[in-house]
Short mmCIF file of C-alpha atoms in Angstrom, two decimals:
data_model
loop_
_atom_site.label_atom_id
_atom_site.label_comp_id
_atom_site.label_asym_id
_atom_site.label_seq_id
_atom_site.Cartn_x
_atom_site.Cartn_y
_atom_site.Cartn_z
CA MET A 901 45.67 -75.61 -145.89
CA ILE A 902 49.09 -77.26 -145.68
CA MET A 903 50.37 -75.27 -148.67
CA ARG A 904 48.92 -72.07 -147.22
CA GLY A 905 50.60 -72.80 -143.91
CA LEU A 906 53.94 -73.36 -145.62
CA LEU A 907 53.51 -70.10 -147.55
CA LEU A 908 52.75 -68.21 -144.35
CA ALA A 909 55.62 -69.81 -142.48
CA SER A 910 58.10 -68.97 -145.21
CA LEU A 911 56.88 -65.40 -145.69
CA PRO A 912 59.21 -63.78 -143.13
CA LEU A 913 62.23 -65.41 -144.79
CA ALA A 914 61.05 -64.41 -148.24
CA MET A 915 60.87 -60.80 -147.10
CA GLY A 916 64.30 -60.93 -145.50
CA PHE A 917 63.08 -61.26 -141.91
CA THR A 918 65.85 -62.81 -139.90
CA ALA A 919 66.64 -62.97 -136.24
CA PRO A 920 68.03 -59.62 -135.07
CA ARG A 921 71.79 -59.69 -134.92
CA THR A 922 74.36 -57.34 -133.52
CA GLY A 923 78.04 -58.03 -133.58
CA ARG A 924 81.30 -56.33 -132.74
CA THR A 925 84.13 -57.95 -134.64
CA ALA A 926 87.37 -56.78 -133.13
CA MET A 927 90.27 -55.83 -135.35
CA ARG A 928 92.97 -54.33 -133.19
CA MET A 929 94.84 -51.34 -134.52
CA SER A 930 97.14 -48.64 -133.31
CA ALA A 931 95.63 -45.74 -131.39
CA ALA A 932 97.78 -43.46 -133.50
CA VAL A 933 95.89 -44.25 -136.72
CA SER A 934 94.78 -41.08 -138.50
CA GLN A 935 91.15 -40.29 -139.23
CA ASP A 936 91.78 -40.74 -142.96
CA GLU A 937 93.21 -44.19 -142.30
CA LEU A 938 90.14 -45.10 -140.24
CA LYS A 939 87.91 -43.96 -143.10
CA LYS A 940 89.93 -46.02 -145.54
CA GLN A 941 89.66 -49.14 -143.39
CA VAL A 942 85.87 -49.01 -143.09
CA GLY A 943 85.48 -48.08 -146.76
CA TYR A 944 87.59 -51.02 -147.88
CA LYS A 945 85.92 -53.42 -145.44
CA ALA A 946 82.44 -52.49 -146.68
CA VAL A 947 83.40 -53.34 -150.26
CA ASP A 948 85.27 -56.51 -149.29
CA ASP A 949 82.37 -57.80 -147.19
CA TYR A 950 79.32 -56.74 -149.19
CA VAL A 951 80.21 -56.25 -152.88
CA LYS A 952 80.36 -59.27 -155.18
CA SER A 953 80.84 -59.63 -158.93
CA GLY A 954 77.74 -58.93 -160.99
CA MET A 955 76.24 -56.50 -158.49
CA ILE A 956 74.64 -53.11 -159.04
CA VAL A 957 76.23 -50.87 -156.41
CA GLY A 958 75.17 -47.48 -155.06
CA LEU A 959 78.26 -45.28 -154.73
CA GLY A 960 78.03 -42.79 -151.89
CA THR A 961 79.40 -39.27 -151.59
CA GLY A 962 81.87 -37.79 -149.13
CA SER A 963 85.35 -38.30 -147.75
CA THR A 964 84.59 -41.75 -146.29
CA ALA A 965 82.52 -43.03 -149.20
CA ALA A 966 85.33 -42.02 -151.56
CA PHE A 967 87.46 -44.81 -150.12
CA ALA A 968 84.74 -47.36 -150.87
CA VAL A 969 84.58 -46.12 -154.47
CA GLU A 970 88.38 -46.33 -154.61
CA ARG A 971 88.26 -49.94 -153.40
CA VAL A 972 85.69 -50.94 -156.03
CA GLY A 973 87.90 -49.49 -158.75
CA GLN A 974 90.98 -51.17 -157.32
CA LEU A 975 89.38 -54.63 -157.17
CA MET A 976 87.99 -54.25 -160.68
CA LYS A 977 91.44 -53.33 -161.99
CA GLU A 978 92.87 -56.43 -160.29
CA GLY A 979 90.15 -58.60 -161.83
CA LYS A 980 88.76 -59.58 -158.42
CA LEU A 981 85.44 -57.87 -159.17
CA THR A 982 83.75 -58.14 -162.55
CA ASP A 983 80.47 -57.04 -164.14
CA ILE A 984 79.95 -54.26 -161.61
CA VAL A 985 77.60 -51.37 -162.37
CA GLY A 986 77.84 -48.29 -160.17
CA ILE A 987 75.05 -45.81 -159.46
CA PRO A 988 76.70 -42.55 -158.30
CA THR A 989 75.00 -40.23 -155.81
CA SER A 990 76.66 -36.99 -156.91
CA VAL A 991 78.57 -35.37 -159.74
CA ARG A 992 81.87 -35.65 -157.88
CA THR A 993 81.33 -39.37 -157.17
CA LYS A 994 80.50 -39.86 -160.85
CA GLU A 995 83.75 -38.16 -161.82
CA GLN A 996 85.78 -40.26 -159.36
CA ALA A 997 84.19 -43.51 -160.58
CA GLU A 998 84.81 -42.60 -164.22
CA GLU A 999 88.48 -41.96 -163.48
CA LEU A 1000 88.69 -45.43 -161.89
CA GLY A 1001 87.02 -47.10 -164.85
CA ILE A 1002 83.87 -48.19 -163.00
CA PRO A 1003 80.94 -48.69 -165.43
CA LEU A 1004 78.10 -46.36 -164.43
CA ALA A 1005 74.35 -46.14 -164.89
CA THR A 1006 71.46 -44.27 -163.25
CA LEU A 1007 68.19 -45.20 -161.58
CA ASN A 1008 66.59 -44.76 -164.99
CA GLU A 1009 68.29 -47.98 -166.06
CA HIS A 1010 68.32 -49.78 -162.70
CA SER A 1011 65.65 -49.08 -160.07
CA LYS A 1012 66.83 -51.98 -157.88
CA LEU A 1013 70.33 -52.13 -156.40
CA ASP A 1014 72.08 -54.98 -154.63
CA VAL A 1015 73.92 -52.77 -152.16
CA ALA A 1016 74.72 -49.12 -151.48
CA ILE A 1017 77.67 -47.90 -149.40
CA ASP A 1018 77.89 -44.41 -147.93
CA GLY A 1019 79.05 -42.43 -144.94
CA ALA A 1020 76.96 -40.53 -142.40
CA ASP A 1021 77.28 -37.39 -140.30
CA GLU A 1022 75.47 -38.83 -137.26
CA VAL A 1023 74.30 -42.33 -136.26
CA ASP A 1024 71.91 -42.89 -133.33
CA PRO A 1025 71.51 -46.15 -131.32
CA ALA A 1026 68.67 -47.30 -133.63
CA LEU A 1027 70.94 -46.70 -136.67
CA ASN A 1028 68.92 -43.74 -137.90
CA LEU A 1029 71.15 -41.21 -139.62
CA VAL A 1030 71.78 -37.57 -140.37
CA LYS A 1031 73.32 -37.24 -143.83
CA GLY A 1032 73.88 -34.46 -146.32
CA GLY A 1033 76.79 -32.51 -144.89
CA GLY A 1034 78.30 -32.79 -148.36
CA GLY A 1035 75.13 -31.51 -150.02
CA ALA A 1036 74.19 -34.74 -151.86
CA LEU A 1037 71.33 -35.81 -149.59
CA LEU A 1038 68.60 -36.00 -152.24
CA ARG A 1039 70.53 -38.19 -154.68
CA GLU A 1040 71.93 -40.25 -151.82
CA LYS A 1041 68.48 -41.01 -150.48
CA MET A 1042 67.02 -41.72 -153.93
CA VAL A 1043 69.75 -44.27 -154.62
CA GLU A 1044 70.12 -45.82 -151.18
CA VAL A 1045 66.41 -46.41 -150.58
CA CYS A 1046 66.47 -48.63 -153.71
CA ALA A 1047 69.22 -50.91 -152.37
CA ASP A 1048 68.60 -54.35 -150.87
CA LYS A 1049 71.37 -53.53 -148.38
CA PHE A 1050 72.49 -50.10 -147.24
CA ILE A 1051 75.90 -50.21 -145.56
CA VAL A 1052 76.98 -47.15 -143.59
CA ILE A 1053 80.68 -46.48 -142.94
CA VAL A 1054 81.78 -44.11 -140.17
CA ASP A 1055 84.39 -43.49 -137.52
CA GLU A 1056 83.29 -43.62 -133.90
CA SER A 1057 83.04 -39.82 -133.63
CA LYS A 1058 79.82 -40.02 -135.68
CA LEU A 1059 77.99 -42.12 -133.05
CA CYS A 1060 75.55 -40.18 -130.88
CA ASP A 1061 72.81 -40.69 -128.30
CA GLY A 1062 70.34 -38.58 -130.28
CA LEU A 1063 70.35 -36.91 -133.68
CA GLY A 1064 70.71 -33.17 -133.99
CA PRO A 1065 73.19 -31.50 -131.64
CA GLY A 1066 76.29 -33.12 -133.09
CA PHE A 1067 75.72 -32.09 -136.69
CA PRO A 1068 73.27 -29.67 -138.35
CA LEU A 1069 70.40 -31.36 -140.18
CA PRO A 1070 70.42 -30.35 -143.87
CA VAL A 1071 67.15 -29.72 -145.67
CA GLU A 1072 67.12 -29.27 -149.45
CA ILE A 1073 64.62 -26.62 -150.56
CA THR A 1074 63.57 -24.95 -153.80
CA PRO A 1075 65.19 -21.57 -154.59
CA PHE A 1076 61.74 -20.05 -155.20
CA CYS A 1077 60.79 -18.01 -152.09
CA HIS A 1078 63.48 -19.82 -150.12
CA GLU A 1079 63.29 -17.41 -147.16
CA HIS A 1080 59.59 -18.24 -146.81
CA THR A 1081 60.35 -21.98 -146.83
CA LEU A 1082 63.16 -21.47 -144.31
CA ARG A 1083 60.70 -19.85 -141.90
CA LEU A 1084 58.15 -22.64 -142.42
CA VAL A 1085 60.75 -25.28 -141.65
CA GLU A 1086 62.05 -23.51 -138.56
CA ALA A 1087 58.48 -23.27 -137.18
CA LEU A 1088 57.65 -26.99 -137.49
CA PRO A 1089 56.72 -28.53 -134.10
CA SER A 1090 58.91 -31.61 -134.61
CA VAL A 1091 62.05 -29.45 -134.93
CA ALA A 1092 61.07 -26.83 -132.36
CA GLY A 1093 64.01 -24.88 -131.00
CA CYS A 1094 66.22 -25.31 -134.05
CA LYS A 1095 67.94 -22.43 -135.82
CA ALA A 1096 67.59 -22.60 -139.60
CA VAL A 1097 70.59 -21.25 -141.51
CA LEU A 1098 70.82 -20.94 -145.30
CA ARG A 1099 73.99 -22.65 -146.55
CA LEU A 1100 76.31 -20.23 -148.36
CA GLY A 1101 79.16 -20.83 -150.78
CA SER A 1102 79.89 -24.41 -151.70
CA SER A 1103 77.12 -26.99 -151.26
CA SER A 1104 79.70 -29.61 -150.27
CA SER A 1105 80.31 -28.03 -146.84
CA ASN A 1106 78.05 -26.53 -144.21
CA ALA A 1107 80.81 -24.11 -143.23
CA PRO A 1108 80.13 -20.79 -145.02
CA ASP A 1109 82.74 -20.18 -147.71
CA GLY A 1110 80.97 -17.61 -149.88
CA ASP A 1111 78.26 -14.95 -149.99
CA GLU A 1112 75.77 -16.58 -152.36
CA PRO A 1113 73.39 -19.46 -151.51
CA ALA A 1114 74.96 -22.88 -152.01
CA VAL A 1115 73.47 -24.71 -154.99
CA THR A 1116 73.15 -28.51 -155.05
CA ASP A 1117 73.67 -30.81 -158.05
CA ASN A 1118 69.90 -30.53 -158.50
CA GLY A 1119 69.86 -26.72 -158.62
CA ASN A 1120 68.33 -26.35 -155.15
CA TYR A 1121 69.34 -24.58 -151.93
CA ILE A 1122 70.16 -26.12 -148.53
CA VAL A 1123 68.98 -24.99 -145.11
CA ASP A 1124 70.96 -26.37 -142.16
CA LEU A 1125 69.00 -26.88 -138.93
CA HIS A 1126 71.13 -26.36 -135.83
CA PHE A 1127 69.97 -28.02 -132.60
CA THR A 1128 71.07 -27.69 -129.00
CA GLU A 1129 69.00 -30.71 -127.90
CA PRO A 1130 68.42 -34.08 -129.61
CA ILE A 1131 65.48 -34.35 -132.00
CA LYS A 1132 62.74 -35.94 -129.91
CA ASP A 1133 61.19 -38.02 -132.69
CA ALA A 1134 63.29 -38.38 -135.83
CA ARG A 1135 60.55 -40.18 -137.76
CA ALA A 1136 58.00 -37.47 -136.97
CA ALA A 1137 60.49 -34.79 -138.00
CA ALA A 1138 61.20 -36.65 -141.23
CA ALA A 1139 57.50 -36.83 -142.06
CA GLU A 1140 56.81 -33.18 -141.20
CA LEU A 1141 59.76 -31.91 -143.20
CA LYS A 1142 58.86 -34.02 -146.22
CA ASN A 1143 55.26 -32.76 -146.12
CA THR A 1144 56.29 -29.10 -146.13
CA VAL A 1145 55.67 -27.42 -149.48
CA GLY A 1146 58.96 -26.04 -150.77
CA VAL A 1147 61.03 -28.81 -149.16
CA VAL A 1148 62.54 -31.22 -151.69
CA ASP A 1149 63.99 -33.64 -149.12
CA HIS A 1150 65.94 -33.77 -145.87
CA GLY A 1151 68.93 -35.47 -144.31
CA LEU A 1152 67.09 -37.79 -141.90
CA PHE A 1153 67.59 -41.38 -143.08
CA CYS A 1154 65.29 -43.43 -140.83
CA ASP A 1155 64.85 -47.22 -140.93
CA MET A 1156 67.08 -47.56 -143.99
CA THR A 1157 70.34 -48.91 -142.56
CA THR A 1158 71.30 -52.58 -142.90
CA ALA A 1159 74.60 -52.33 -141.04
CA VAL A 1160 77.06 -49.74 -139.77
CA ILE A 1161 80.80 -50.40 -139.98
CA ILE A 1162 82.52 -48.35 -137.29
CA ALA A 1163 86.22 -47.54 -137.00
CA GLY A 1164 87.60 -46.56 -133.63
CA SER A 1165 90.78 -46.53 -131.59
CA ASP A 1166 89.95 -50.03 -130.30
CA GLY A 1167 89.33 -51.55 -133.72
CA ILE A 1168 86.63 -52.01 -136.33
CA SER A 1169 83.14 -53.11 -135.29
CA VAL A 1170 79.96 -53.90 -137.16
CA LYS A 1171 76.49 -53.13 -135.84
CA GLU A 1172 73.57 -54.64 -137.73
CA ALA A 1173 70.07 -53.24 -137.74
CA LYS A 1174 67.11 -54.89 -136.14
CA LEU A 1175 64.10 -55.86 -138.23
CA ALA A 1176 63.22 -52.98 -140.53
CA LEU A 1177 59.81 -51.42 -140.02
CA GLY A 1178 59.54 -50.91 -143.76
CA LYS A 1179 59.75 -54.65 -144.30
CA ILE A 1180 57.11 -55.22 -141.63
CA MET A 1181 54.69 -52.91 -143.45
CA PHE A 1182 55.50 -54.61 -146.75
CA GLY A 1183 54.73 -57.94 -145.12
CA ILE A 1184 51.36 -56.73 -143.88
CA CYS A 1185 50.44 -55.54 -147.36
CA PHE A 1186 51.68 -58.78 -148.90
CA ILE A 1187 49.56 -60.90 -146.55
CA SER A 1188 46.45 -58.77 -147.06
CA ILE A 1189 46.68 -59.14 -150.84
CA LEU A 1190 47.79 -62.73 -151.37
CA ILE A 1191 46.57 -64.75 -148.41
CA PRO A 1192 42.88 -65.57 -147.68
CA GLU A 1193 41.28 -63.79 -144.76
CA HIS A 1194 40.88 -66.86 -142.56
CA VAL A 1195 44.68 -67.36 -142.38
CA GLN A 1196 45.70 -63.70 -142.32
CA CYS A 1197 45.25 -63.29 -138.58
CA LEU A 1198 48.16 -65.58 -137.72
CA GLY A 1199 50.57 -63.84 -140.09
CA LEU A 1200 49.51 -60.39 -139.01
CA GLY A 1201 49.87 -61.42 -135.39
CA CYS A 1202 53.46 -62.53 -136.05
CA LEU A 1203 54.28 -59.29 -137.82
CA ALA A 1204 52.71 -57.20 -135.06
CA TRP A 1205 54.80 -59.10 -132.52
CA ALA A 1206 57.93 -58.40 -134.57
CA ALA A 1207 57.12 -54.69 -134.77
CA GLU A 1208 56.53 -54.51 -131.02
CA ALA A 1209 59.77 -56.38 -130.33
CA GLN A 1210 61.72 -53.97 -132.51
CA ALA A 1211 60.19 -50.92 -130.84
CA GLN A 1212 61.05 -52.32 -127.40
CA ALA A 1213 64.63 -53.06 -128.49
CA GLN A 1214 65.09 -49.56 -129.87
CA ALA A 1215 63.66 -47.99 -126.72
CA GLN A 1216 65.96 -50.11 -124.58
CA ALA A 1217 69.00 -49.12 -126.67
CA GLN A 1218 68.15 -45.44 -126.36
CA ALA A 1219 67.59 -45.76 -122.61
CA GLN A 1220 70.94 -47.49 -122.16
CA ALA A 1221 72.68 -44.80 -124.19
CA GLN A 1222 71.08 -42.04 -122.10
CA ALA A 1223 72.02 -43.83 -118.87
CA GLN A 1224 75.63 -44.12 -120.02
CA ALA A 1225 75.69 -40.44 -120.96
CA GLN A 1226 74.36 -39.42 -117.53
CA ALA A 1227 76.87 -41.68 -115.80
#
């Protein structure tokens, strides 16, 4: 019984359960700093704080993530990082990393990553994201969901009270009968009121720059969902979109973020996620398989309490954000 008690007590730590932390570390900087400089600062900070020698690193896609890739290459050239393996999330990130001399692999060789660093198009108070403005959402999600830590780097303009109105939600769909799939997506209850628009021209921008459908690195099309009101339930929308036949994946990244590094006119801040629901579910499965029934109730009770505490914290954060917006 003593050994079982120790196992149960140590389980949260073994699964990475730690006390929720949020922090804003101030680094004063000039209000005249350009947006590119802000992106560079958060990209460099993410690598400096989270990447260590010997790690397998997910390399994100986009103008902000490019600075993180640049920093990895720079530190490797200086000999400050060694034995790094990068997993790129797009063809253009692969090409950038190769130019910098970063050794690369794919998920076929490494299904578990130490850390992934990427930007985002929107970040809500619970650190759920909209991603995929650059068209790499499928590969980004495949890589970043495999990382022990997913670090998001943004400037403060990407923060929002609710996902949707600030940036169209991209949905990657198959080219086969794509107009049919577009109509199915637009009619889903969880995204009611959206306007679905087929992306044209280059897949790396949701601004039309051609007459033909944009084609992703995976040979698929992208439909951008435009909202005038915030998505009421991002998790429900994520599930409904994913379950729609013809949809490959979507740009809602829910419950994946470890921390967000934010650059703003008042400095750089770091916001860390609360306890991840995914880890809670893993813990429940772990207990049910490995621990005898007569001691499961205590562990499950602790996990249920943690889940309830997280839900309350997220609801409180959203309520505060809405109150501030109304004020």
